[in-house]
Coordinates of C-alpha atoms in Angstrom, one line a residue:
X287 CA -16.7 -45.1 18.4
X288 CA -15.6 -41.3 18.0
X289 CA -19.2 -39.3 17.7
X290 CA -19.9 -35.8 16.3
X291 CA -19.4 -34.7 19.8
X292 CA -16.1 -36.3 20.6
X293 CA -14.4 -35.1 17.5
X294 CA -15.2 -31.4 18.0
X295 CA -14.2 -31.8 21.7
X296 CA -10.7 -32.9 20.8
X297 CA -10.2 -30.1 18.8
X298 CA -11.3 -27.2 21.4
X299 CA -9.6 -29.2 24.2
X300 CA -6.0 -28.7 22.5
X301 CA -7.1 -25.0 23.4
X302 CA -6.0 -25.9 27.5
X303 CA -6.2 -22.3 28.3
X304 CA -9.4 -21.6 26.7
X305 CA -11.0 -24.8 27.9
X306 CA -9.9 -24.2 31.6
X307 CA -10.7 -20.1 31.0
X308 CA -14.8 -22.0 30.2
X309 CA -14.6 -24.9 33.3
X310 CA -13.7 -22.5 35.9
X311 CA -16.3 -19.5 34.6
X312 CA -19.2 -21.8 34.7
X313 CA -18.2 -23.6 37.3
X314 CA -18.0 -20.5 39.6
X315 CA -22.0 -19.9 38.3
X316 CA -23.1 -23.2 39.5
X317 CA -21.3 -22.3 43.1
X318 CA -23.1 -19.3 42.7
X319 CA -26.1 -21.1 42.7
X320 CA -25.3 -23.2 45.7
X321 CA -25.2 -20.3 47.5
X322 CA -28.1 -19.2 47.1
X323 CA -29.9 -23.0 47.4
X324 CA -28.4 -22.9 50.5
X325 CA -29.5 -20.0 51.8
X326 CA -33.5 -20.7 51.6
X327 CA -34.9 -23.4 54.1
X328 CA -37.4 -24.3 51.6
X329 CA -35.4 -24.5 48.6
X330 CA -36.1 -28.5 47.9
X331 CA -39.8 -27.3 48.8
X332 CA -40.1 -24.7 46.0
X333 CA -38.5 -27.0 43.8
X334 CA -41.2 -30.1 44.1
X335 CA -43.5 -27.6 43.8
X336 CA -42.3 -26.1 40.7
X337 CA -42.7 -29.5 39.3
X338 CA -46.1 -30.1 39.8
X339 CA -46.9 -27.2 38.8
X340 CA -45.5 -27.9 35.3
X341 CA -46.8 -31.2 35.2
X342 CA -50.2 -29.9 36.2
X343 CA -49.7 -27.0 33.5
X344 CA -49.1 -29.7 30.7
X345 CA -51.8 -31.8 31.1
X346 CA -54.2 -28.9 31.2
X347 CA -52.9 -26.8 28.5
X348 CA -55.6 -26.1 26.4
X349 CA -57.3 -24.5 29.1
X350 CA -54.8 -22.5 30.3
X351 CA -53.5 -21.2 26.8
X352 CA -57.5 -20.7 25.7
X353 CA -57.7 -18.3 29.2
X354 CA -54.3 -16.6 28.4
X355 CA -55.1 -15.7 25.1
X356 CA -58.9 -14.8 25.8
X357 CA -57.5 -11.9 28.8
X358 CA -55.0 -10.7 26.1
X359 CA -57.6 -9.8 23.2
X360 CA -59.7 -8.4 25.9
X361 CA -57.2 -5.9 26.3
X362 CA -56.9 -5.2 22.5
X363 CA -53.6 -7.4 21.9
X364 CA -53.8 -9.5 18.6
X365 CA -53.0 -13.0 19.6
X366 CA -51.7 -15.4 16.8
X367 CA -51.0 -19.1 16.8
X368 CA -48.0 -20.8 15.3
X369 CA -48.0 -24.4 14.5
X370 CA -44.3 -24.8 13.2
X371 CA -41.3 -22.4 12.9
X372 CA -42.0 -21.8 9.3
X373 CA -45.6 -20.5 10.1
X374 CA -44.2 -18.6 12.9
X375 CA -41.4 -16.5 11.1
X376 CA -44.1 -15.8 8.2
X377 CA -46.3 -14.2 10.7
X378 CA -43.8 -12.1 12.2
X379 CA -42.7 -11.1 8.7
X380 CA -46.2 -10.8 7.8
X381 CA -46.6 -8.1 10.7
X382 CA -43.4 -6.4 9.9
X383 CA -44.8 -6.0 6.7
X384 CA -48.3 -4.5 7.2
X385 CA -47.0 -1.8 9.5
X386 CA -43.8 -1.2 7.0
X387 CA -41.4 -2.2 9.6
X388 CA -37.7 -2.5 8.3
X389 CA -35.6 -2.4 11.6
X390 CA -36.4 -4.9 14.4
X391 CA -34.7 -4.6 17.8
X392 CA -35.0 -8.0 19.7
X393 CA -34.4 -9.0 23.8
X394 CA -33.4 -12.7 24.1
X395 CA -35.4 -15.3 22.4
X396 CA -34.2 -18.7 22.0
X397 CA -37.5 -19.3 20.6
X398 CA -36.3 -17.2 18.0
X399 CA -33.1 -19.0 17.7
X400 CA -34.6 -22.3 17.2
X401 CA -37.0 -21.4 14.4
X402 CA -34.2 -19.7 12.7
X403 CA -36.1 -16.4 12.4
X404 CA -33.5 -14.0 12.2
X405 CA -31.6 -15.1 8.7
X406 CA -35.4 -15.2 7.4
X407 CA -36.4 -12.2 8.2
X408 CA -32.8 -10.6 7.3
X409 CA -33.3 -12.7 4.1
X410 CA -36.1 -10.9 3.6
X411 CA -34.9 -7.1 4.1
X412 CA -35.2 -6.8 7.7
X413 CA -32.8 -5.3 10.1
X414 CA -32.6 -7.5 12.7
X415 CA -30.6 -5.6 15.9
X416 CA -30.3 -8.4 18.9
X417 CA -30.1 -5.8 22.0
X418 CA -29.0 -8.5 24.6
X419 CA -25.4 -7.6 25.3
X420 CA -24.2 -11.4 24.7
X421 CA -26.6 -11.9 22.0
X422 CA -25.3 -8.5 20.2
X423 CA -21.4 -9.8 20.8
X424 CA -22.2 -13.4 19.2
X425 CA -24.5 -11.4 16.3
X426 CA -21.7 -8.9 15.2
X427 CA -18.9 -11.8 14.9
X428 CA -21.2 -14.4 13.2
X429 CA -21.5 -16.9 15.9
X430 CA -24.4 -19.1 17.5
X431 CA -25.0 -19.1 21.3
X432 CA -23.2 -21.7 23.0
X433 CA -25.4 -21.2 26.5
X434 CA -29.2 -20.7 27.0
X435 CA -28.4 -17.3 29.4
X436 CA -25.0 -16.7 28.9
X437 CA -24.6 -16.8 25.1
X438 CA -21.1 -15.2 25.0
X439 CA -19.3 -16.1 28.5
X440 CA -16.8 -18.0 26.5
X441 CA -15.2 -15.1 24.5
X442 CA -12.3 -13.2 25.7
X443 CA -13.1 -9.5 26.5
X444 CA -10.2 -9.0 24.2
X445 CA -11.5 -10.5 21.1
X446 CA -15.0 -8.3 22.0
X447 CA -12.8 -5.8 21.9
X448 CA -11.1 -5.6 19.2
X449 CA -14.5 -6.7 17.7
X450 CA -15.7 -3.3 19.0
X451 CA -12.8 -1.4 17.3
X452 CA -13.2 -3.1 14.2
X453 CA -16.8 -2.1 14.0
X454 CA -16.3 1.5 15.4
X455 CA -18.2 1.0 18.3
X456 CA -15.0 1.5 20.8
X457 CA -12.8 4.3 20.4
X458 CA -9.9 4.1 22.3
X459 CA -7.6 1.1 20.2
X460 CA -6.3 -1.3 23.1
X461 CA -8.8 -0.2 26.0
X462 CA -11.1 -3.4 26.8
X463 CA -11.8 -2.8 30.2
X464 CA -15.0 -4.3 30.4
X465 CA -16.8 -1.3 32.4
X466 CA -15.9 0.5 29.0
X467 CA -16.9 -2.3 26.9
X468 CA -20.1 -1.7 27.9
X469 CA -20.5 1.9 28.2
X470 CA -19.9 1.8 24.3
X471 CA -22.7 -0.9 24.0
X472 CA -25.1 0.9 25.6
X473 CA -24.5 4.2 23.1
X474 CA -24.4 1.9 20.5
X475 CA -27.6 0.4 21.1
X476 CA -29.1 3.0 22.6
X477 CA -29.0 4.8 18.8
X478 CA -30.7 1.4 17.6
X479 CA -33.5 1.7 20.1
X480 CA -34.2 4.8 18.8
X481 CA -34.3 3.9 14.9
X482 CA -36.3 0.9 15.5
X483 CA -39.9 0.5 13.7
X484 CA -40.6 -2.8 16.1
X485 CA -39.9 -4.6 19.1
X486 CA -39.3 -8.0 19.8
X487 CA -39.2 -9.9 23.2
X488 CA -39.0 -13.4 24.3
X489 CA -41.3 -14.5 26.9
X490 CA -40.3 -15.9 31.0
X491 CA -43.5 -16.7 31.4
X492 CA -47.0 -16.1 30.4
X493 CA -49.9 -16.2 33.4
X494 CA -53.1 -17.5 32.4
X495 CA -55.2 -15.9 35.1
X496 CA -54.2 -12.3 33.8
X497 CA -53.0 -12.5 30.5
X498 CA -49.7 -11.5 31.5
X499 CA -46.6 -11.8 29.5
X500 CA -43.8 -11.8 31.9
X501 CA -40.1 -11.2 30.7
X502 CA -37.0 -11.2 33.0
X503 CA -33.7 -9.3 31.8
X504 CA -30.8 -8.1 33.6
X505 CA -29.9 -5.1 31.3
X506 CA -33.5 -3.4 30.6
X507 CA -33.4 -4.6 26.7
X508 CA -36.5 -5.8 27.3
X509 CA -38.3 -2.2 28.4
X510 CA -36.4 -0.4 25.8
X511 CA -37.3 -2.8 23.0
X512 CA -41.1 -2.1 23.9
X513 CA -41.1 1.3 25.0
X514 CA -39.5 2.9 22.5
X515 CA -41.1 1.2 18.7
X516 CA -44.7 1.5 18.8
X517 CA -44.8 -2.0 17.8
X518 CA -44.3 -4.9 20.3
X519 CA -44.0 -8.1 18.9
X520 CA -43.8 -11.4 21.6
X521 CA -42.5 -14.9 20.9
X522 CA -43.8 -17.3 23.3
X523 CA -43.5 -21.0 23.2
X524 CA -46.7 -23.0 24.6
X525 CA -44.6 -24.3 27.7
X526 CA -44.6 -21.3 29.1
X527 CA -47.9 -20.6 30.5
X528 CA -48.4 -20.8 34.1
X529 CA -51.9 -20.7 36.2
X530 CA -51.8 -17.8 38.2
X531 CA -49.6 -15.2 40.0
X532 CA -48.9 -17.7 43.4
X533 CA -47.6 -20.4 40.8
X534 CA -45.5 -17.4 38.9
X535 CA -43.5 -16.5 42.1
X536 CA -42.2 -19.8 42.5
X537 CA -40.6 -19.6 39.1
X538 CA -39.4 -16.2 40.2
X539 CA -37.6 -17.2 42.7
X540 CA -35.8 -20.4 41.4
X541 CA -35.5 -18.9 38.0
X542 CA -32.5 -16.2 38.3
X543 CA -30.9 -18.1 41.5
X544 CA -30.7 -21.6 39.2
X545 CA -29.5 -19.5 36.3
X546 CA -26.7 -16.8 37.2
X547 CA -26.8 -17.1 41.2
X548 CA -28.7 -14.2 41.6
X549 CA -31.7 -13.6 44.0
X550 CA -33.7 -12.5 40.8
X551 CA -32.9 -10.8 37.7
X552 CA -32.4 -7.0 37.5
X553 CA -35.6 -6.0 36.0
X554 CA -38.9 -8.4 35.4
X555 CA -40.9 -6.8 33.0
X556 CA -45.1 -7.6 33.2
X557 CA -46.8 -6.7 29.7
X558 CA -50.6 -7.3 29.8
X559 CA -51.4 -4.7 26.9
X560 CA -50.0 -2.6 24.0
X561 CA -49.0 1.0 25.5
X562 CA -51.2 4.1 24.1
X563 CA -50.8 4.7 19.9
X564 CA -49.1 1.5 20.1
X565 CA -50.1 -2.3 19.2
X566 CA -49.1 -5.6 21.0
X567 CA -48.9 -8.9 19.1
X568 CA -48.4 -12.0 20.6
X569 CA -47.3 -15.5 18.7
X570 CA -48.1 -18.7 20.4
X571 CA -45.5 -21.1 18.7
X572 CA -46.0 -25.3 18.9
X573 CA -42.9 -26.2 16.9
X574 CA -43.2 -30.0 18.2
X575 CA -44.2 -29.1 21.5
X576 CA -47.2 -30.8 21.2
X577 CA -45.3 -34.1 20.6
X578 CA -43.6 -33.7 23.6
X579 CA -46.5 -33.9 25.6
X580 CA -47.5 -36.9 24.0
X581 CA -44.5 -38.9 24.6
X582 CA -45.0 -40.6 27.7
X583 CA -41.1 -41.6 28.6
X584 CA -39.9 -37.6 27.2
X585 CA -42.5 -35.3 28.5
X586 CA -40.9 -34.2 31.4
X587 CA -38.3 -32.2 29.4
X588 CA -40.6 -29.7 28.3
X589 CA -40.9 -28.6 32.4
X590 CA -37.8 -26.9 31.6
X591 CA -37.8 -23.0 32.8
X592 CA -34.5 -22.4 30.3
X593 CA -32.3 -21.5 33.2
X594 CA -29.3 -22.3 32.1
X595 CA -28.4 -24.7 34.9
X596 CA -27.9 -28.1 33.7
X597 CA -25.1 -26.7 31.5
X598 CA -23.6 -24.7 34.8
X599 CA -22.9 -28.1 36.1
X600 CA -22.5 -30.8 33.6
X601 CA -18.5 -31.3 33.2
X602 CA -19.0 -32.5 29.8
X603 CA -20.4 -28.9 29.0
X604 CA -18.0 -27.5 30.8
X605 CA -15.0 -29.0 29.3
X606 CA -16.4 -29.1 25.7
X607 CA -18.0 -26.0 25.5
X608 CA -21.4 -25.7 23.6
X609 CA -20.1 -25.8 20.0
X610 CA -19.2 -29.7 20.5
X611 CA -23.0 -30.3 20.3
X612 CA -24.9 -30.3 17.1
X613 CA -28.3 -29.2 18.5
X614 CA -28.6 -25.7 18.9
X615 CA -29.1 -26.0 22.6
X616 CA -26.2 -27.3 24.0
X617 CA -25.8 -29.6 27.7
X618 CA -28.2 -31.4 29.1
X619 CA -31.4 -30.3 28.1
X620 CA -30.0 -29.9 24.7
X621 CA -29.0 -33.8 24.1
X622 CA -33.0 -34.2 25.0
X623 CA -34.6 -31.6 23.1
X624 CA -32.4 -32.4 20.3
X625 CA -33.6 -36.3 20.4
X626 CA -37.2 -35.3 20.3
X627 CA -36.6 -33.1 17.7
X628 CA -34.9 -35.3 15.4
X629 CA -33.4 -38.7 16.8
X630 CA -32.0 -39.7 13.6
X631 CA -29.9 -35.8 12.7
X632 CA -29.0 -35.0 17.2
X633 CA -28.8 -38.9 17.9
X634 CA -24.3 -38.6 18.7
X635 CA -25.2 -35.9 21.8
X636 CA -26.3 -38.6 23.9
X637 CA -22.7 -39.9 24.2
X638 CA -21.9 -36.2 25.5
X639 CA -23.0 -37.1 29.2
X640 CA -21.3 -39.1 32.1
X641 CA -24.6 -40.4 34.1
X642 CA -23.4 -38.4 36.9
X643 CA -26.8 -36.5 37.0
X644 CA -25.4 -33.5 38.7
X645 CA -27.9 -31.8 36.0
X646 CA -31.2 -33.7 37.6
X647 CA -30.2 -32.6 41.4
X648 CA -30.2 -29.1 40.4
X649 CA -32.8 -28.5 38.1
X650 CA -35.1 -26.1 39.5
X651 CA -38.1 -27.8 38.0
X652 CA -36.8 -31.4 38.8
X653 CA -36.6 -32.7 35.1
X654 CA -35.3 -35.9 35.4
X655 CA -32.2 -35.1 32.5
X656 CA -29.7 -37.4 33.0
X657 CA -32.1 -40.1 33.4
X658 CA -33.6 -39.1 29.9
X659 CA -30.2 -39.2 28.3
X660 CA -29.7 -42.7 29.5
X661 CA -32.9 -43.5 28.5
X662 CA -32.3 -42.3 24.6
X663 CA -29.0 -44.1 24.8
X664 CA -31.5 -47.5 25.4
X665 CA -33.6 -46.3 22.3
X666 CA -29.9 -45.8 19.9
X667 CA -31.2 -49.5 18.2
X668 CA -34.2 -48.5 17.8
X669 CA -33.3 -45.8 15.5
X670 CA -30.7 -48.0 14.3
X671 CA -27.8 -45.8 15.3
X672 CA -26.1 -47.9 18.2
X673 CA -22.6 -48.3 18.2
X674 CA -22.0 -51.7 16.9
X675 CA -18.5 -51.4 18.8
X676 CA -20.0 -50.9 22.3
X677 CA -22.7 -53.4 21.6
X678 CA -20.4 -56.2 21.4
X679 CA -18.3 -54.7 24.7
X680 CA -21.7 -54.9 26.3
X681 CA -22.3 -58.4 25.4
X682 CA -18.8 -59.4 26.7
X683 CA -18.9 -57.2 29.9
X684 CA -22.4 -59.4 30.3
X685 CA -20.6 -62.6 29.5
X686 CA -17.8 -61.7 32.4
X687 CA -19.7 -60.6 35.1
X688 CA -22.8 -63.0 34.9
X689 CA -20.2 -65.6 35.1
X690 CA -18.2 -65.8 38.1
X691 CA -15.3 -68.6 36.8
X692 CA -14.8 -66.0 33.9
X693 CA -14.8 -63.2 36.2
X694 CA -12.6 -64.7 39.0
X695 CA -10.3 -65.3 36.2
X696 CA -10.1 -62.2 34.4
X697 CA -9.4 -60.2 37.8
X698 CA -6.3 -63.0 38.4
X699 CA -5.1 -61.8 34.8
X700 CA -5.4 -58.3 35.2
X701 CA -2.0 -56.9 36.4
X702 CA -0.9 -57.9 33.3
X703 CA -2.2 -55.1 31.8
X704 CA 0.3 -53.4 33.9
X705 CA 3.0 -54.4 31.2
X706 CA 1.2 -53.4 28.3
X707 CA 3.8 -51.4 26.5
X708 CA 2.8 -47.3 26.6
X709 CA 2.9 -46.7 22.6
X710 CA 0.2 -49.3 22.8
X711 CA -1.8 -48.6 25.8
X712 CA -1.8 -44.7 24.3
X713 CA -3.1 -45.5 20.5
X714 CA -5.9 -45.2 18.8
X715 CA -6.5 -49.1 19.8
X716 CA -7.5 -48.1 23.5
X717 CA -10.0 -45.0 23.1
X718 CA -10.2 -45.8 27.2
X719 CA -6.9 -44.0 27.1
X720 CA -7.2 -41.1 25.5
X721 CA -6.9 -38.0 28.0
X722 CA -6.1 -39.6 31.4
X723 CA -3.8 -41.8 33.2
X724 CA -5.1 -45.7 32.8
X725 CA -5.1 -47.3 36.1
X726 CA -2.8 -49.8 37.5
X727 CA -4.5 -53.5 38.6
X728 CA -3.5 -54.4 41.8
X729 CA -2.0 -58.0 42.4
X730 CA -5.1 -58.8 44.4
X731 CA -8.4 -58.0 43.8
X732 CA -10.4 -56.7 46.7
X733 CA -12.5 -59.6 47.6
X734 CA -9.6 -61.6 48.0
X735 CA -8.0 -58.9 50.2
X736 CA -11.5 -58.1 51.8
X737 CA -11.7 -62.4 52.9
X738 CA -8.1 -62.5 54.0
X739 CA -9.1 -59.5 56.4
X740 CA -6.7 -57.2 55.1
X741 CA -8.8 -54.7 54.3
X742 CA -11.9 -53.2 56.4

């Protein structure tokens, strides 16, 4: 019964400071973003809203992307379109290239992370500098991001630290203040900024009625990965177009306070056109998207604004961290993308999730996630990877409570589980009691308490 998932869990939950280090930090986010739920009267509102307008946005997309792209090459930007990630990483090579571009400096992009460009383009003699202080942590010691926003919340400032000193970007051995930390990542990447031939930014949102690509930072990366190279590159998936400016400011204000708890994020950067001597390319990336759309029980995922929040909440996350999932995007909106993806290579995720949909009551754009998960866990036969194990539990959990003699009976037997020696209740037998306390049975059921009156 043990998935992918499971087994990976077991071994970072033997780490109990680290694991309760990870449950409290994001755990504190998602209070965060209580807070600040609580604190506008329309927040339910903006967040009905937000969904229609993505559902509206997705069945209309063609228009909107042809308008979007049609007010950027009126401005002079060169607008490309990517049907899969390989296409996409050979066009960004293939501007690199014409404009002799060996160093790339690059704002957050999961975009980016999910068509793998960055070993590509290294593989192919690019310098690929990642100027998001998370991103830059996880880059220098060789790791993946296990959250969406916060890609490195779940290292130690020591380990960064002595990261730092081993790659001579601290100074002073032993200091890992964070306020110092970061002082030495900003000289650090300020020299990159300044050696860089391009730019490359994700993208928050793109606004069809102006052409506007709009990206949302907290550190500035963004502005000094454009302002400085005279070449701007900009990954944008298709989801994230959006009518006009009134539908934009809904986003802007459920975005950061979903995400990190924050009214909105410390700089939001508009970039309609390429500055003067410079050029602006943008790259409109499918990758499956299009399938998305077309599933009529999945859809709904591809509403999802990337705010991190799902994962802020889910205790599954929480306690597992993201490296216990094998999709790149871990949490909730990871098990789905992951299943449309590739059902057959993601399928185990779906086991990482308790039902309590804590992730659908605070999604800002009301994707229905933990409803999705149990609906992929209904397709596992289909695909043919259902857990013969659970099937036959099922089909006996059926048997018992859609007959009541069997029922009646199994509840007078139940206390004596109570005498079920431990080495046995605790083995590899009972997965049920792996990690927790089992329960005792009480001599009477409920019913039969709840009849005699003894109860209320």
């Amino acid at each position: 019964m043990s998935t992918v998932h499971a087994k990976k869990s077991h071994e970072f939950l033997k780490d109990v400071d680290k694991i309760t280090r990870h449950d409290k930090t994001f755990w504190g986010v998602r209070d965060k973003r209580d807070i600040m739920a609580m604190g506008l009267p329309e927040w339910e509102d903006l967040r009905e809203l937000a969904s229609r307008i993505k559902m509206h946005t997705a069945t209309h997309l063609a228009d909107y992307l042809d308008k979007f792209s049609k007010k950027l090459e009126s401005r002079g930007v060169t607008v490309h379109w990517a049907k899969d990630a390989e296409e996409f990483n050979e066009i960004v090579l293939g501007i690199l290239n014409d404009h002799n571009a060996k160093k790339l400096v690059k704002s957050k992009s999961m975009l980016t992370e999910e068509c793998e460009m960055n070993p590509y383009l290294e593989k192919n003699g690019i310098d690929v500098v990642e100027t998001d202080l998370g991103e830059r942590i996880i880059q220098l010691m060789d790791q993946k991001p296990s959250h969406i926003v916060m890609p490195a919340l779940h290292i130690s400032r020591d380990a960064i630290g002595e990261e730092f000193e081993r790659r001579g970007i601290s100074k002073e051995i032993g200091n890992h203040d964070p306020t110092y930390l970061t002082r030495c990542a900003r000289y650090h990447l300020r020299d990159e900024f300044m050696k860089a031939d391009a730019g490359l930014t994700g993208c928050n949102f793109g606004v069809a009625e102006t052409g506007d690509v709009v990206v949302c930072t907290n550190e500035g990366n963004a502005d000094m990965s454009t302002s400085m190279p005279k070449l701007h590159i900009v990954a944008m998936g298709l989801e994230k177009i959006v009518p006009d400016y009134d539908c934009l400011a809904v986003f802007q204000r459920l975005l950061c306070r979903s995400g990190t708890g924050q009214p909105t994020t410390t700089f939001t950067a508009h970039f309609e056109k390429a500055r003067p001597g410079a050029e602006m390319h943008v790259v409109l990336v499918d990758n499956g998207r299009s399938d998305i759309i077309a599933s009529e029980e999945h859809w709904q995922t591809l509403k999802c604004i990337r705010c991190g929040a799902c994962m802020n909440t889910c205790p599954v996350y929480r306690r597992s961290t993201g490296y216990s999932y094998t999709y790149f995007i871990p949490g909730p909106i990871g098990v789905n993308l992951g299943m449309l993806k590739n059902p057959d290579k993601y399928f185990d995720n779906v086991s990482a999730c308790s039902l309590c949909l804590s992730c659908s009551n605070v999604c800002p754009a009301k994707v229905d996630l933990g409803e999705q998960v149990y609906k992929w866990r209904q397709q596992l036969e289909e695909f043919g990877h259902e857990s013969s194990v659970k099937k036959w539990m099922s089909r006996g959990m059926s048997m018992v409570f859609n007959h009541k003699w069997i029922y009646n009976s199994a509840l007078w037997w139940s206390p004596m589980a109570n005498h079920v020696p431990k080495f046995l209740m605790y083995s590899k037998i009972n997965g049920w009691g792996k990690g927790h306390e089992m329960m005792r049975f009480p001599k009477k059921p409920f019913h039969v308490l709840w009849k005699k009156g003894k109860v209320k």
